[in-house]
Short mmCIF file of C-alpha atoms in Angstrom, two decimals:
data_model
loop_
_atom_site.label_atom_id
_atom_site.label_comp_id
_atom_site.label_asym_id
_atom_site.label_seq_id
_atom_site.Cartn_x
_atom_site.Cartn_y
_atom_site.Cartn_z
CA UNK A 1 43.37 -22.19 -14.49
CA UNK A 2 42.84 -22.86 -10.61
CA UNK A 3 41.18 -21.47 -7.68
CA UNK A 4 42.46 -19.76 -4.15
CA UNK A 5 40.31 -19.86 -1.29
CA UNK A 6 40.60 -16.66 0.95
CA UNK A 7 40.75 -15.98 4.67
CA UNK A 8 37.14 -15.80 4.65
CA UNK A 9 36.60 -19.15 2.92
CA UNK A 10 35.71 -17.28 -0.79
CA UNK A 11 36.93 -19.09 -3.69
CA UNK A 12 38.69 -17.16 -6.10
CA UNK A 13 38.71 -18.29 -9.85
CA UNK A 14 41.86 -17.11 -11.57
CA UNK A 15 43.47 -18.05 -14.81
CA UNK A 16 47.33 -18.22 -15.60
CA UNK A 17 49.07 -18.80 -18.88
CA UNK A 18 52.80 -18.74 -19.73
CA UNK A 19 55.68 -17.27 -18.50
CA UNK A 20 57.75 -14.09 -18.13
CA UNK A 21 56.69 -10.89 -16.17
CA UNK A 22 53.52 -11.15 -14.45
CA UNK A 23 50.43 -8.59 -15.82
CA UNK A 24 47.89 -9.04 -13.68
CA UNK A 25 44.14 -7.78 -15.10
CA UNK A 26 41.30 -6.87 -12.82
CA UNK A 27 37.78 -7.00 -14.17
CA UNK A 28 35.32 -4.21 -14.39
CA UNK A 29 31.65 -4.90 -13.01
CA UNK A 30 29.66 -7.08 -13.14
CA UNK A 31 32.14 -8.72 -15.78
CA UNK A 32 34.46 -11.49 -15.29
CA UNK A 33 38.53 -12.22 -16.44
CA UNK A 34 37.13 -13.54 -19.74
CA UNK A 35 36.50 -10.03 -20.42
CA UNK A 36 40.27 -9.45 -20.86
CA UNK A 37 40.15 -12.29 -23.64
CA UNK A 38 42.13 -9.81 -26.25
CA UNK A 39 44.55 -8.45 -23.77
CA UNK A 40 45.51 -11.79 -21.96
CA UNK A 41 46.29 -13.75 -26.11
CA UNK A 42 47.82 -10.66 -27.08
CA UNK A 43 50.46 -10.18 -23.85
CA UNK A 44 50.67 -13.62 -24.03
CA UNK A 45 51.89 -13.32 -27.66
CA UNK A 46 54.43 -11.21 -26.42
CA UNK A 47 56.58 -13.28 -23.92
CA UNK A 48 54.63 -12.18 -20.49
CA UNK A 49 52.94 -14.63 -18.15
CA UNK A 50 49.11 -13.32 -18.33
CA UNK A 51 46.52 -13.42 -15.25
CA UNK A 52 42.92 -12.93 -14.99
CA UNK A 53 41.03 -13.56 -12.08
CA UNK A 54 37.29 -13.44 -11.29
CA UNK A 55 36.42 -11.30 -8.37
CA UNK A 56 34.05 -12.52 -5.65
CA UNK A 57 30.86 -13.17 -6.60
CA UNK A 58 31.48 -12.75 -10.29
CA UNK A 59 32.00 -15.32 -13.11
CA UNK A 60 33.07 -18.62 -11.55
CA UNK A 61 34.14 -17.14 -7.99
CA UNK A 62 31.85 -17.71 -4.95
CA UNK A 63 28.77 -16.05 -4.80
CA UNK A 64 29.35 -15.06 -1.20
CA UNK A 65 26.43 -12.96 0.79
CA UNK A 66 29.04 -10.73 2.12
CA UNK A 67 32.54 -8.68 1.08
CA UNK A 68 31.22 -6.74 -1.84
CA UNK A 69 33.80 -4.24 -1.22
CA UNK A 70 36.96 -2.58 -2.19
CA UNK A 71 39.07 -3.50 0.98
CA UNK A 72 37.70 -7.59 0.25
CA UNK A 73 38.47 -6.62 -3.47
CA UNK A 74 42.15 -5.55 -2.55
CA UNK A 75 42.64 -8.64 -0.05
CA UNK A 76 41.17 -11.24 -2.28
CA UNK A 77 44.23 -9.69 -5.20
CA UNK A 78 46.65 -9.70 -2.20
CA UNK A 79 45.84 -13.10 -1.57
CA UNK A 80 46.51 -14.09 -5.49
CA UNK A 81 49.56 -12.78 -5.72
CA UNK A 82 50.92 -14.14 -2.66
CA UNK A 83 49.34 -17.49 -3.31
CA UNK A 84 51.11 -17.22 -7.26
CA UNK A 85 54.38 -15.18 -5.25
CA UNK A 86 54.05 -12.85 -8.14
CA UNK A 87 57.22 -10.27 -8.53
CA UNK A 88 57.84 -7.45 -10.62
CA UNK A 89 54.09 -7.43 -11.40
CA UNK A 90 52.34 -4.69 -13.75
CA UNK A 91 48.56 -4.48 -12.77
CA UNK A 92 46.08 -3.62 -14.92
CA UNK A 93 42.72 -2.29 -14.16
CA UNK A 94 39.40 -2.00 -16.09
CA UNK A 95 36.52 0.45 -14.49
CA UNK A 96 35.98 -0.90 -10.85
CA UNK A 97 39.07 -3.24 -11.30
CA UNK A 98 40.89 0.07 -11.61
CA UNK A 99 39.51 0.92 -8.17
CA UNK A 100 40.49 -2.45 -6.87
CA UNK A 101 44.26 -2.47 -8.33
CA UNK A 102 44.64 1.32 -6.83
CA UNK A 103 43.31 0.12 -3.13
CA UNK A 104 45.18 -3.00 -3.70
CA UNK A 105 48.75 -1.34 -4.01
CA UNK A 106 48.21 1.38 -1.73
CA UNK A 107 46.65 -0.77 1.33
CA UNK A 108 49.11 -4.11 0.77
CA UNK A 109 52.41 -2.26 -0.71
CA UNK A 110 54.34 -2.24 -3.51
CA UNK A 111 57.13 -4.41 -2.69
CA UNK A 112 55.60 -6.98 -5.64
CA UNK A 113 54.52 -4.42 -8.02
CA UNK A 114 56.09 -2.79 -11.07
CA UNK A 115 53.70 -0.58 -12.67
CA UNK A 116 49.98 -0.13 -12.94
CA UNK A 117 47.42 0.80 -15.36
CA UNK A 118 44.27 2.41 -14.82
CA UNK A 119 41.88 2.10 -17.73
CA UNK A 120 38.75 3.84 -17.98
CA UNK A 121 38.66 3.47 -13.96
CA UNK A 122 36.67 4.93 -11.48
CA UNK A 123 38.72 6.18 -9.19
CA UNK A 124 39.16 9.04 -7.97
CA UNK A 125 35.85 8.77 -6.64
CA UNK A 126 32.61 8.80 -8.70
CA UNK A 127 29.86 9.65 -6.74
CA UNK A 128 28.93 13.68 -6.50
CA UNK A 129 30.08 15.03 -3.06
CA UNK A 130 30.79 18.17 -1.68
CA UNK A 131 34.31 18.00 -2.34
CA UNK A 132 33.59 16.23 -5.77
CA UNK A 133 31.31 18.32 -7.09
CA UNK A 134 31.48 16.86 -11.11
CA UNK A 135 30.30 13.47 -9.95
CA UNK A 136 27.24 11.68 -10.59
CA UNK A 137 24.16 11.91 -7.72
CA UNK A 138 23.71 9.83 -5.30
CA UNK A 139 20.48 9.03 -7.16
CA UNK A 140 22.28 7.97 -10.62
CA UNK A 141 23.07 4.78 -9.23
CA UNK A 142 20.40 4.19 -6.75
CA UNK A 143 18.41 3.18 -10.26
CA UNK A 144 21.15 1.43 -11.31
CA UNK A 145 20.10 -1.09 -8.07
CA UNK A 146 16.97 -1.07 -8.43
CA UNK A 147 17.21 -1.94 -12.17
CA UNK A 148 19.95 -5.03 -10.73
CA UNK A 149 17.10 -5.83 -8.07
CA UNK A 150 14.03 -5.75 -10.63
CA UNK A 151 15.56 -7.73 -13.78
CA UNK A 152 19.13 -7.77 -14.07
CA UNK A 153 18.84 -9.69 -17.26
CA UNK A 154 16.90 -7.17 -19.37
CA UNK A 155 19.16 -4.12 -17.72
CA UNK A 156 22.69 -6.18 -18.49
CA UNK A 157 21.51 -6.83 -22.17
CA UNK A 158 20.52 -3.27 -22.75
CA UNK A 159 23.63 -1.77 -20.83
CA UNK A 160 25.73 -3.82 -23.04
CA UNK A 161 24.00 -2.66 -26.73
CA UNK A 162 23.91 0.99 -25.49
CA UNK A 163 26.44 3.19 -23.76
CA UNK A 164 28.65 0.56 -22.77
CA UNK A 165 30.41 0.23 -25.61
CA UNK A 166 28.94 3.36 -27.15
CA UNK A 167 26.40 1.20 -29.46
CA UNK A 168 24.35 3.73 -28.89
CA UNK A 169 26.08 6.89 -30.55
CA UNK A 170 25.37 7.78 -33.74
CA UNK A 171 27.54 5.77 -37.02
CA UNK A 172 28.74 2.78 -34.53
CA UNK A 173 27.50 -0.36 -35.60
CA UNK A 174 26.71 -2.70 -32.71
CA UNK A 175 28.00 -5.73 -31.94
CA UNK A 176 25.40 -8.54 -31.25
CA UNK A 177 28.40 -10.92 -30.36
CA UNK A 178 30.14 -8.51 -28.14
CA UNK A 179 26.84 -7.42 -26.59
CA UNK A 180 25.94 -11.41 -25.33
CA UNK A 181 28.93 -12.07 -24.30
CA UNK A 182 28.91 -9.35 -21.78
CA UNK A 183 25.30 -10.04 -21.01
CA UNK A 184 26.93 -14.17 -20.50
CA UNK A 185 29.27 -12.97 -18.10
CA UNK A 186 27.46 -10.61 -15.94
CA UNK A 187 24.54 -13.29 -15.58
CA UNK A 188 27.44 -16.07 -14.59
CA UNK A 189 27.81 -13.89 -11.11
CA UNK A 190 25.38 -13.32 -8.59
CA UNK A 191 22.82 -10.88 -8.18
CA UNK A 192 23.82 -9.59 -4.23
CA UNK A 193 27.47 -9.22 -5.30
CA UNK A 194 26.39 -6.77 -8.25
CA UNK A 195 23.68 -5.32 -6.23
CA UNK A 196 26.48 -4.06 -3.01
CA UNK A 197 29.18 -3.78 -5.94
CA UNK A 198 27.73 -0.65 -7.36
CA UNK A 199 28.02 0.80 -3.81
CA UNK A 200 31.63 0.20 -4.05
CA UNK A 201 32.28 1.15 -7.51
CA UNK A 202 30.84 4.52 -6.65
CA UNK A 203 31.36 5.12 -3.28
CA UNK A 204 34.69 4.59 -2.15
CA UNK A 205 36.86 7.45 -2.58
CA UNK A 206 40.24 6.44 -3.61
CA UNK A 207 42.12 9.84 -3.33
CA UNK A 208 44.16 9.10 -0.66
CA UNK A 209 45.19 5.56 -2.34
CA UNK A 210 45.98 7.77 -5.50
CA UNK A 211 48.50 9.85 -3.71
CA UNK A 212 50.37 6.83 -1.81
CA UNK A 213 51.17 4.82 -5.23
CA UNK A 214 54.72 5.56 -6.43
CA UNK A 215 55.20 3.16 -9.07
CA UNK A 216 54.58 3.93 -12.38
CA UNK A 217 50.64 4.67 -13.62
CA UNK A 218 48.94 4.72 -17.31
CA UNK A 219 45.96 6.28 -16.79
CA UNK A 220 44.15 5.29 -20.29
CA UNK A 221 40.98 6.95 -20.63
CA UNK A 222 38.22 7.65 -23.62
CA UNK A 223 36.71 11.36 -23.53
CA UNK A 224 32.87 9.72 -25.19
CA UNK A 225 33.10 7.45 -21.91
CA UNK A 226 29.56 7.42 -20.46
CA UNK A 227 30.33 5.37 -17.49
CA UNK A 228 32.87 6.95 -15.98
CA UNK A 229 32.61 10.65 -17.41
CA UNK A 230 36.01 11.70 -18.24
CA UNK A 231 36.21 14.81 -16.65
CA UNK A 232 35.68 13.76 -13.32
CA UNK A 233 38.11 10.94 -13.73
CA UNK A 234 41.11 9.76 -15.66
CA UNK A 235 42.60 13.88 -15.31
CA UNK A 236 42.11 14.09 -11.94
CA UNK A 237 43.60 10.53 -11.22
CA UNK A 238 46.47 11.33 -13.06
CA UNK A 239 46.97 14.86 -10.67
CA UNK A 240 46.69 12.70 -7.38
CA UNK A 241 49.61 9.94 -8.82
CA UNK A 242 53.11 10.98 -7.91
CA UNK A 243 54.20 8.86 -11.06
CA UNK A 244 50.90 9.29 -13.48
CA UNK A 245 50.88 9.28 -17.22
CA UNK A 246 47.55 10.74 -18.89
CA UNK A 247 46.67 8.83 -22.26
CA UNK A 248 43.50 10.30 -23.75
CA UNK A 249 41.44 8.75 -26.83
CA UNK A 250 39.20 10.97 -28.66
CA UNK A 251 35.77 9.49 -29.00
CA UNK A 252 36.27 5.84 -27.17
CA UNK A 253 34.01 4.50 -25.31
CA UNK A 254 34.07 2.88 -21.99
CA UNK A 255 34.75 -1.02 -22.72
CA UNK A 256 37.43 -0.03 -25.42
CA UNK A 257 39.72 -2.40 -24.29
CA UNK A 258 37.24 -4.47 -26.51
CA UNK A 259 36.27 -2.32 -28.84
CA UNK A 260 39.11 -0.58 -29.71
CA UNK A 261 41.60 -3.68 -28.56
CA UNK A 262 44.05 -3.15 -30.95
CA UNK A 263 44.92 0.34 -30.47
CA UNK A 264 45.14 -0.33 -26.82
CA UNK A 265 47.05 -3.48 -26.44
CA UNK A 266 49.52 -1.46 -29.24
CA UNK A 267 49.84 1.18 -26.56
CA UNK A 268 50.17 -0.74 -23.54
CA UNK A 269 52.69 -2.43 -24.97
CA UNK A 270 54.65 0.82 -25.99
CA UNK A 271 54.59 2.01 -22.31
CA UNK A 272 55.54 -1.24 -20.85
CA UNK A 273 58.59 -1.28 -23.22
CA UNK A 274 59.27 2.61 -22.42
CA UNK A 275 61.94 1.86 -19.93
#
């Protein structure tokens, strides 16, 4: 574990364990790299060198004022690899981390990247506009701030044991452990980086980014996701990548990459190994 300190004077948390090819995991919101606990032991397990980091203002990064935003997203991951000189890298990507690994390659190059992985990411673009029609209103996550703004405990603890992991659907049993441990890491960040982070998450539009990436893509998505809906995501991702792969799981919810770990390390694991 160490920290880099960026351009802009933000400290960057990051963790790094073993050796091999690099897979580099970006965080969803308003998470932290401990979220990628299962993924990090199991690739570990499997001869590559495994790292997490936390992005600004989140987990044990700096809770700057300022840079809640996918171009300080994409610098602050340019600035870890370069800082690690990480080659051959695969980069994976978890809701807005698949945002930031897709504006990361396409804005700094792939000249140290292998593949990528998209999983249950936002990109294209989630927000409804006139050219993206099936996305959510403007006013879907307007609440979402003001629920961040008015008690960000209460909303991260009912996030987590609802649609998050899909707690909420009918047969799943819940998780208590799962559910405060994602309510532990979203309270470890700050409030103003979560608060501007939603604007990012659902604002940017990373179509052209999407189209300029021509390294390899998994784009791993679950069709109960109801974060990201679906439709309006992992399909159309994969029709904007030159070099996309589609992988679609039947019922999952968004966080299965904790729920459903095993299946999706197994698969991961099966693509990486493809070629």
């Amino acid at each position: 574990m160490g920290t880099i300190t960026t351009a802009d004077g933000t400290e960057i948390f990051y963790k790094d364990w073993g050796s091999g090819q690099p897979i580099v995991f970006s965080h969803g919101w308003p998470l932290s790299a401990d979220d990628w606990d299962a993924q990090m032991l199991f690739f570990l397990g499997h001869g590559y060198r495994v790292i997490a980091h936390d992005r600004r203002g989140h987990g044990r990064s700096s809770q700057t004022a300022d840079g809640h935003d996918m171009d300080h997203y994409a610098a602050d991951l340019a600035a870890l690899t370069e800082h690690l000189d990480l080659r051959d890298a695969i980069h994976v990507g978890h809701s807005t981390g698949g945002g930031e690994v897709a504006h990361y390659i396409a804005q700094h190059g792939e000249e140290r990247v292998a593949r990528a992985v998209l999983i249950s990411a936002v990109p294209p673009i989630m927000v409804q506009t006139e050219s993206n029609p099936g996305g959510l209103p403007k006013s879907f996550f307007d609440d979402l701030q003001a629920q961040v703004a008015a008690n960000r405990s209460e909303f991260y603890r009912t996030l987590a044991a609802g649609p998050f992991y899909g707690f909420n659907r009918p047969g799943v049993e819940a998780s208590e452990a799962v559910i405060q441990n994602w309510w532990r890491q979203g309270m470890m960040g700050g409030a103003k980086a979560h608060y501007d982070g939603i604007v990012a998450f659902s604002q940017t539009d990373f179509t052209e980014d999407l189209k300029k990436i021509t390294v390899p893509v998994l784009v791993m998505h679950g069709d109960d996701d109801q974060i990201v809906p679906y439709a309006d995501s992992a399909p159309l991702s994969a029709a904007l990548l030159p070099n996309g792969t589609l992988k679609t799981y039947a019922g999952f919810p968004h966080g299965m990459p904790t729920t459903q770990a095993e299946t999706i390390n197994a698969d991961l694991l099966e693509w990486l190994r493809s070629s």
